[in-house]
mmCIF file of C-alpha atoms (C1' of nucleotides) in Angstrom:
data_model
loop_
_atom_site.group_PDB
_atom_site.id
_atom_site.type_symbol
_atom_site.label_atom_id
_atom_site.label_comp_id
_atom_site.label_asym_id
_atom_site.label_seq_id
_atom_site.Cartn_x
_atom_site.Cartn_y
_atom_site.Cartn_z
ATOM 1 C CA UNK I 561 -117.055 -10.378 2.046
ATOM 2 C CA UNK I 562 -119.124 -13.446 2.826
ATOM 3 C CA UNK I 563 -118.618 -16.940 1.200
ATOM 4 C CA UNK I 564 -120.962 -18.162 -1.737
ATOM 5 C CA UNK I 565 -122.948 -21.793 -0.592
ATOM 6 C CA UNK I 566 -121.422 -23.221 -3.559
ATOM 7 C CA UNK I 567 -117.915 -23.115 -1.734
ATOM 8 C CA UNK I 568 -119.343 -25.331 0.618
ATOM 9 C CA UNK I 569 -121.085 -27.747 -1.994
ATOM 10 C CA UNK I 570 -118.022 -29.767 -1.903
ATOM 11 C CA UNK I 571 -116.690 -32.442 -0.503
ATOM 12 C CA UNK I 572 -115.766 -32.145 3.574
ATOM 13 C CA UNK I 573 -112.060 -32.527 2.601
ATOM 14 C CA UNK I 574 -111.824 -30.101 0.086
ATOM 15 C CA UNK I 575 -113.813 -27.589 2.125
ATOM 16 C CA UNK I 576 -111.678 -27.940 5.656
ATOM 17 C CA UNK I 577 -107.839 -26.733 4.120
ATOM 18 C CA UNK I 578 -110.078 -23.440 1.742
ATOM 19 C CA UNK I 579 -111.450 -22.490 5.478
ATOM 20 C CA UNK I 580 -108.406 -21.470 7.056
ATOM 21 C CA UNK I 581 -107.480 -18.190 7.561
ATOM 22 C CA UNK I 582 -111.532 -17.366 6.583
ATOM 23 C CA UNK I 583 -112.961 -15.430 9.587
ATOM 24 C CA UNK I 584 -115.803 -16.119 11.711
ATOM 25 C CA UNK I 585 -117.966 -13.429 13.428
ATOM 26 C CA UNK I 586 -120.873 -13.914 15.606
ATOM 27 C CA UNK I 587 -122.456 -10.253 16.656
ATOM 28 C CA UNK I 588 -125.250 -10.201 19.594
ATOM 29 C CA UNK I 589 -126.674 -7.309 21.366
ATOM 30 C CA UNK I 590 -123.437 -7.181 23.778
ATOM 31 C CA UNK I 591 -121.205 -7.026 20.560
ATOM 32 C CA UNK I 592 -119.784 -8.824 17.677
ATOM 33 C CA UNK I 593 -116.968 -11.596 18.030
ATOM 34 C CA UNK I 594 -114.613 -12.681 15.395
ATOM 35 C CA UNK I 595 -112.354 -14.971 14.554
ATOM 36 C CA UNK I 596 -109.972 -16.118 11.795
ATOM 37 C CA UNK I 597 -109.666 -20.012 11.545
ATOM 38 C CA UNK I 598 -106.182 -21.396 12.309
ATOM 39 C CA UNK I 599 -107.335 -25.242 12.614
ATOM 40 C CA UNK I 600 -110.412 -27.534 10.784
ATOM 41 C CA UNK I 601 -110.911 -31.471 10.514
ATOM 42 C CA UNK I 602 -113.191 -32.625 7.708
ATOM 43 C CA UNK I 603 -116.038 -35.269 8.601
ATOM 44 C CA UNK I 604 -117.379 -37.399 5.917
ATOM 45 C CA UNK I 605 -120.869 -38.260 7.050
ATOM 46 C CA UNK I 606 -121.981 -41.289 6.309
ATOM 47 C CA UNK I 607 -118.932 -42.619 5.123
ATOM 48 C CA UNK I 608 -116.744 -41.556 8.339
ATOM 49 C CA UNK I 609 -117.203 -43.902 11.237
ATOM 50 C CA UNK I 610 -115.926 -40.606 13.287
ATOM 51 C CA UNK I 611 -118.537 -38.796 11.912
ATOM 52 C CA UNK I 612 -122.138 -38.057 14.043
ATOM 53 C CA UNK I 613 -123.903 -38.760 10.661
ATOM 54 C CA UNK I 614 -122.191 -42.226 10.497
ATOM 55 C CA UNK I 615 -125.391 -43.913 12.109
ATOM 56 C CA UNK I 616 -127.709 -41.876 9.824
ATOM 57 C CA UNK I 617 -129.840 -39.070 10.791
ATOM 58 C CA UNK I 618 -131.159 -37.969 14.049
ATOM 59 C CA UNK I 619 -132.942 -35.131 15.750
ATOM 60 C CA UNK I 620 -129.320 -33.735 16.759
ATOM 61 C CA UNK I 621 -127.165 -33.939 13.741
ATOM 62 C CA UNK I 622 -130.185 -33.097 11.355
ATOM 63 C CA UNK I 623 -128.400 -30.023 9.908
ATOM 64 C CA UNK I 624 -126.170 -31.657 8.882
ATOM 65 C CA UNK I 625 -128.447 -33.349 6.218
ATOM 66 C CA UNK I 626 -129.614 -30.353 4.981
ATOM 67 C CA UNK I 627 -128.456 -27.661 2.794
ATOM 68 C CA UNK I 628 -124.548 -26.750 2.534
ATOM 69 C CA UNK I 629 -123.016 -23.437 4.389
ATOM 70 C CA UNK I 630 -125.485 -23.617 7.553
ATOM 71 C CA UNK I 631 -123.617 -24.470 11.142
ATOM 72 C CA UNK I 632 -124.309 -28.197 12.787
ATOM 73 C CA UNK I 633 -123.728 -27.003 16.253
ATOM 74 C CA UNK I 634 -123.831 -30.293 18.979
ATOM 75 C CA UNK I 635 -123.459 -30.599 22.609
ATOM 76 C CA UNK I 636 -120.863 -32.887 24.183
ATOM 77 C CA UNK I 637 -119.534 -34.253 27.385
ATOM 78 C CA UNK I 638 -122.321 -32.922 29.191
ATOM 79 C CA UNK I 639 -120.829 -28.979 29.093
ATOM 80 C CA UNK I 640 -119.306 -28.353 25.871
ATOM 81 C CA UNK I 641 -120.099 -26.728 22.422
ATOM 82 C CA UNK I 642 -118.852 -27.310 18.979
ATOM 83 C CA UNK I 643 -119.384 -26.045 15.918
ATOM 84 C CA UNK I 644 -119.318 -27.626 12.194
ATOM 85 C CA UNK I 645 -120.046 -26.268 9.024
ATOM 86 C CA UNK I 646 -122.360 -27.977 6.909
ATOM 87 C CA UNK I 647 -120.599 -29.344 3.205
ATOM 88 C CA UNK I 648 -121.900 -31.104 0.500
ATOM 89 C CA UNK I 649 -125.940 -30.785 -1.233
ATOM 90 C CA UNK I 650 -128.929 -31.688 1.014
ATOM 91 C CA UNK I 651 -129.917 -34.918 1.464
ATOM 92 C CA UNK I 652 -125.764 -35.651 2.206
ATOM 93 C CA UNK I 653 -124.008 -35.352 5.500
ATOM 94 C CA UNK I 654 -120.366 -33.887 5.671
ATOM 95 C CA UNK I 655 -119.123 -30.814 7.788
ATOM 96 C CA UNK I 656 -115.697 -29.584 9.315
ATOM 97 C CA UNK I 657 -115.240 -28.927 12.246
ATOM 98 C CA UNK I 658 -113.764 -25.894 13.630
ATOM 99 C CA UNK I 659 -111.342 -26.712 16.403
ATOM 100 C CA UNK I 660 -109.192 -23.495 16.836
ATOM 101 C CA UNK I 661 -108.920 -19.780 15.595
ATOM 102 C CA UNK I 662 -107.569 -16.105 16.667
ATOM 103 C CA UNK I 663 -109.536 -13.737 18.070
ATOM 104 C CA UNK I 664 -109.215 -10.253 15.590
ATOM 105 C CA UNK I 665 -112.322 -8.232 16.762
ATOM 106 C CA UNK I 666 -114.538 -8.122 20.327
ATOM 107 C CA UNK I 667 -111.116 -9.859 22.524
ATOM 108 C CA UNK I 668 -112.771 -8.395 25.621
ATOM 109 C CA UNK I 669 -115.621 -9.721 24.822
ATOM 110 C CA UNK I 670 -114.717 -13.143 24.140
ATOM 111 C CA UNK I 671 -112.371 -13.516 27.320
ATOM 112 C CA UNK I 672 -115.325 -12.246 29.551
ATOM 113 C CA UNK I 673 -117.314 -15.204 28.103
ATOM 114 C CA UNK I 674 -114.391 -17.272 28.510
ATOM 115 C CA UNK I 675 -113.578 -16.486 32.091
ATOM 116 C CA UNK I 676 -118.047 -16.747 33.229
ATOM 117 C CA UNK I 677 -118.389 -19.637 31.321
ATOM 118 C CA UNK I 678 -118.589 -21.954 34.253
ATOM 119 C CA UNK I 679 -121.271 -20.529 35.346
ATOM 120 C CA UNK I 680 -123.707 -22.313 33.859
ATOM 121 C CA UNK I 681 -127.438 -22.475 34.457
ATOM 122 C CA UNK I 682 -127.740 -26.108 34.225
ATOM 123 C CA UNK I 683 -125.151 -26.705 37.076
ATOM 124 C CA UNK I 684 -126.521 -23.521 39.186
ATOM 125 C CA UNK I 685 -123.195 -23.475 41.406
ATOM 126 C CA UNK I 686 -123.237 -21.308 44.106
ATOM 127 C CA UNK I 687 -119.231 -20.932 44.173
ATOM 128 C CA UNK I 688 -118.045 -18.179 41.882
ATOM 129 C CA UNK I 689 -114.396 -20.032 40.325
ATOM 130 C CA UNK I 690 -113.801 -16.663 38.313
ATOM 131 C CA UNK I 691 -110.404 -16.173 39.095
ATOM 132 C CA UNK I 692 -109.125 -17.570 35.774
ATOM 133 C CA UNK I 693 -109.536 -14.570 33.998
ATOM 134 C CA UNK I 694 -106.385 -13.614 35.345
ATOM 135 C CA UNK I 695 -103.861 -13.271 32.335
ATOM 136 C CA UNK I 696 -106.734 -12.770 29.030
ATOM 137 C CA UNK I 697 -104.819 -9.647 28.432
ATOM 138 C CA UNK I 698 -101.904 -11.385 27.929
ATOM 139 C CA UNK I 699 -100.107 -12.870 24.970
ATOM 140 C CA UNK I 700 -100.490 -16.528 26.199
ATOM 141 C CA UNK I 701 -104.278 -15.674 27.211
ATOM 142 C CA UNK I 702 -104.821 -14.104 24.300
ATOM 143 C CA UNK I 703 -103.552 -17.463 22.074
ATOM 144 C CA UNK I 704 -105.940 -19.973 24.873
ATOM 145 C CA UNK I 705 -109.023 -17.440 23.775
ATOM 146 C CA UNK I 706 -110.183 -20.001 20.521
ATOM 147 C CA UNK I 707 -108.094 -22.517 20.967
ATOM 148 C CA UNK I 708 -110.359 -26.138 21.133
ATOM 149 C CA UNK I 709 -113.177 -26.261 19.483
ATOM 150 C CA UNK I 710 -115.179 -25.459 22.689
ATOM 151 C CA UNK I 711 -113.458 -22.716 23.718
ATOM 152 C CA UNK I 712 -113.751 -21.590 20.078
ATOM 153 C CA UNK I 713 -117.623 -21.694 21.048
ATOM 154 C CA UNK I 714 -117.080 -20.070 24.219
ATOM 155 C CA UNK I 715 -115.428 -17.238 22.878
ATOM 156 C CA UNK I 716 -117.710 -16.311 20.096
ATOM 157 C CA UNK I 717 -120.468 -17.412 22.536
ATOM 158 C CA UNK I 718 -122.173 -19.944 20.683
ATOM 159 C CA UNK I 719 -125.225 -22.237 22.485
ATOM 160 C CA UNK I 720 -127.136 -24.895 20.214
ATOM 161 C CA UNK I 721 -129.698 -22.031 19.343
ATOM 162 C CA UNK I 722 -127.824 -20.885 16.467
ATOM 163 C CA UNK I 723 -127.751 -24.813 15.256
ATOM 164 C CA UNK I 724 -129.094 -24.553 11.784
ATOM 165 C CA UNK I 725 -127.969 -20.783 11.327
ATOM 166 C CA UNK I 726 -126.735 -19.533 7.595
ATOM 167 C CA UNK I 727 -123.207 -18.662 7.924
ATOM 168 C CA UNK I 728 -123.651 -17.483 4.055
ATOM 169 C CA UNK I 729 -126.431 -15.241 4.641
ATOM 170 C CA UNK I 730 -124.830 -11.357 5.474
ATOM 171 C CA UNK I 731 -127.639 -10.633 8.078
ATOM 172 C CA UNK I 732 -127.258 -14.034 10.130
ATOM 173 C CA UNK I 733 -125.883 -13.263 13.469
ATOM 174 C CA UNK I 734 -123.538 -15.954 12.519
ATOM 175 C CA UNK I 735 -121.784 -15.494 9.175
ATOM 176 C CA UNK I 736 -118.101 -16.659 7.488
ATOM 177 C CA UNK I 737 -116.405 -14.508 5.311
ATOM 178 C CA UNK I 738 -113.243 -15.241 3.231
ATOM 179 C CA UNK I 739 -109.412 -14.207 3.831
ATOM 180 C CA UNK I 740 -108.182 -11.325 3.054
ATOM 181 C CA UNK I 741 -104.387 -11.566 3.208
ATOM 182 C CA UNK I 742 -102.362 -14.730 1.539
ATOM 183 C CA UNK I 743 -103.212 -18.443 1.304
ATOM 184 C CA UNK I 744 -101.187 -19.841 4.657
ATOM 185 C CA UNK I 745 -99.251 -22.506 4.839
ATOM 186 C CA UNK I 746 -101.368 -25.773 5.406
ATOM 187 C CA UNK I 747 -100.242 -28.854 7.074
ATOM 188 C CA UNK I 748 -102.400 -31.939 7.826
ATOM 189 C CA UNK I 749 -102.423 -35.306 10.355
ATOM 190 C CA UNK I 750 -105.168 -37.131 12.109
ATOM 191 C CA UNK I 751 -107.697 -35.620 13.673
ATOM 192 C CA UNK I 752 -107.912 -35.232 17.715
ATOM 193 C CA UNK I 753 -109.611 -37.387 20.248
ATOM 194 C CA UNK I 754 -111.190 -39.344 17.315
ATOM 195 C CA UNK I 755 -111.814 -43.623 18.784
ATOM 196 C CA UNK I 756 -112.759 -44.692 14.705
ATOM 197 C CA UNK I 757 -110.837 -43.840 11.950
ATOM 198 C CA UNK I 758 -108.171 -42.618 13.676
ATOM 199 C CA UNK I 759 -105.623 -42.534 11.639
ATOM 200 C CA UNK I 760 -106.728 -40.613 8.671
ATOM 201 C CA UNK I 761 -104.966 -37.231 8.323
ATOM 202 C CA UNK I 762 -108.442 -35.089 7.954
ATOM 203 C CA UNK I 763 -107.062 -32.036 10.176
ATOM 204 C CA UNK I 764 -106.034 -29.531 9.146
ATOM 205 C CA UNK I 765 -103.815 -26.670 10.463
ATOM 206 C CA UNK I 766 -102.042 -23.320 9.537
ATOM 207 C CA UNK I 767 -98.227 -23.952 9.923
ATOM 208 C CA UNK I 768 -96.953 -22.407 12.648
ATOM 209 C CA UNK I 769 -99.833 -20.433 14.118
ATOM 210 C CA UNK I 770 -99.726 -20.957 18.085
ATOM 211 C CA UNK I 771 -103.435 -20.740 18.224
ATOM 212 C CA UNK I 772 -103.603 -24.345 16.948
ATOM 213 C CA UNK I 773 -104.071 -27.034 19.505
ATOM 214 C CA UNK I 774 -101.936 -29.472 20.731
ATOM 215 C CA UNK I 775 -102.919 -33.081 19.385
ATOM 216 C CA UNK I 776 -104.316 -35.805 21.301
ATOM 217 C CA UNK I 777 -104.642 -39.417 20.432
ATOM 218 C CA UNK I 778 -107.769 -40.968 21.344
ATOM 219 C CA UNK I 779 -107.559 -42.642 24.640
ATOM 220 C CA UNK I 780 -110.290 -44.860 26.538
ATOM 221 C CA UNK I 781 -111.132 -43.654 29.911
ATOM 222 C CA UNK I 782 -112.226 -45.899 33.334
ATOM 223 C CA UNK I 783 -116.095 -45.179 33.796
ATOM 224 C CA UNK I 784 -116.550 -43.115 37.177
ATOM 225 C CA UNK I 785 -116.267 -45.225 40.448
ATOM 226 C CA UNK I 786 -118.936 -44.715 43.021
ATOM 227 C CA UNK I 787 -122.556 -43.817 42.672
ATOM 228 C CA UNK I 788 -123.306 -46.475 45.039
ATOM 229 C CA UNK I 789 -126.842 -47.059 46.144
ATOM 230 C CA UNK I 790 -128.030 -45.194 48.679
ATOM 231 C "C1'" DC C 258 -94.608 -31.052 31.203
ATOM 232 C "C1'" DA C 259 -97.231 -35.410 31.397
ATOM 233 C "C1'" DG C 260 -100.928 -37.951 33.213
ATOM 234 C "C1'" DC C 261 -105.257 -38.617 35.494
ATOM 235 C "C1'" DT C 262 -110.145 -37.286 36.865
ATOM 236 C "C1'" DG C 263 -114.769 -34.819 37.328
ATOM 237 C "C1'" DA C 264 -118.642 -32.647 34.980
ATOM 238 C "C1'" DT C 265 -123.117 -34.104 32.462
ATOM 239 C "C1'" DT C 266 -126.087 -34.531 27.716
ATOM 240 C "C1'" DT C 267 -127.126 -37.304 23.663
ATOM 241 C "C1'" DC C 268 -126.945 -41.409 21.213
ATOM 242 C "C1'" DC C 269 -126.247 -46.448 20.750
ATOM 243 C "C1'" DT C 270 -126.454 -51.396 22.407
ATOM 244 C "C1'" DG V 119 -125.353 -48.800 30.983
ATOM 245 C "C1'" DG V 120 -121.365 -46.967 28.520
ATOM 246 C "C1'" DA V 121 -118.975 -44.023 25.304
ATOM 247 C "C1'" DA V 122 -118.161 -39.565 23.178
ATOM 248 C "C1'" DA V 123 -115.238 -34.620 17.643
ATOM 249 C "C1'" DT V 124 -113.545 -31.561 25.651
ATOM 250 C "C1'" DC V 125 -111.631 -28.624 29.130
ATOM 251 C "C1'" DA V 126 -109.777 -27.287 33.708
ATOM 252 C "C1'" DG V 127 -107.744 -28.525 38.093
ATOM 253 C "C1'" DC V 128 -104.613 -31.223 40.557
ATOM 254 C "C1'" DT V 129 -100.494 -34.258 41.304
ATOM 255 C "C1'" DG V 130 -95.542 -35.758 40.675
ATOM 256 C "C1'" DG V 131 -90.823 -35.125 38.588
#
DNA sequence: CAGCTGATTTCCT
DNA sequence: GGAAATCAGCTGG
């Protein structure tokens, strides 16, 4: 059953803790991924210094400005995925992010993406590095599958082409629908790897689900050393 | 387990 | 030119 856009016609922070435990699928011509949501963070746009929108629009986070319910997927650290979905009417920027879920449909699916992913076109490397796939069948692989918001992306193979898609609309490869067992537990703190606004407690997490990540303050990193002249 | 480092695009100063 | 909503591999205890 999917999710109705005026769910996500709310605020970021109201949207983020109604999320979990909603699942996820993505289906392709290879098969059809899904996952229910174990951990969220809420960005406030405009009004979050964390937030892409923060600085006002641009050609990447333009989604985001439009209407509520439609994915803001953005590219970061040179190699990595995340998604967001879109809150709030157009012409306002807020999302949550999804940072972690369980895989319940296509698992062999989603660990063969996980285990080829670094194989990417962009890099073209020549050495294969495959050999991680060892232990996806197991109960610790099985927890790693969706858990990070890029490997989240990984598994359910998501690329910025399905930036913009309508996780409302039934016949969009992507597409959210709502729980169907209890509401879970819900516990909240500050969100990870976050420099601004650190310490406002906009993720949020289903207690004791081992799928969620571990958290991780914000810390500045030395720029590389090297790339000396010639 | 904790801590550090490389990879590499997009945006901001 | 530098930082960023990250992850995997390696090192030391």
């Amino acid at each position: 059953m999917p999710i109705s856009r005026d769910f996500f016609a709310r605020h970021a922070v109201e949207v983020a803790p109604d999320l979990l435990g909603c699942v996820l699928e993505h289906e392709t011509a290879v098969g059809l991924v899904a996952v229910k949501l174990t951990e969220v963070e809420a960005y406030a746009g405009q009004a979050d210094p964390a937030s892409h929108a923060y600085r006002g629009k641009t050609a990447r986070n333009a989604v985001m400005f439009g209407p509520p319910g439609h994915a803001y997927v953005y590219f970061t650290y040179g190699m990595h995925f995340c998604v967001n979905l879109v809150c709030l009417p157009e012409g306002t920027a807020s999302a949550v992010l999804l940072r972690a879920g369980r895989v319940i449909e296509g698992t062999a699916l989603a660990a063969g993406r996980r285990a080829s992913t670094r194989n990417r076109p962009a890099a073209g490397r020549s050495s294969a590095g495959i050999g991680s796939a060892a232990g996806v069948g197991s109960a610790a692989g099985q927890r790693d599958l969706a858990r990070g918001p890029a490997r989240l992306c990984q598994a359910l193979g998501i690329d910025r082409s399905l930036d913009g898609a309508d996780v409302c609309d039934p016949g969009s490869p992507l597409r959210i629908g709502g729980r169907s067992g209890p509401v879970p537990a819900v516990r909240s703190g500050p969100r990870v790897g976050v420099s601004r606004a650190a310490a406002i407690p906009w993720r949020f997490w289903i207690a004791g689900e081992p799928t969620v990540s571990p958290y991780r303050a914000y810390a500045a990193r030395r720029r590389t050393a090297g790339s000396a002249p010639g």
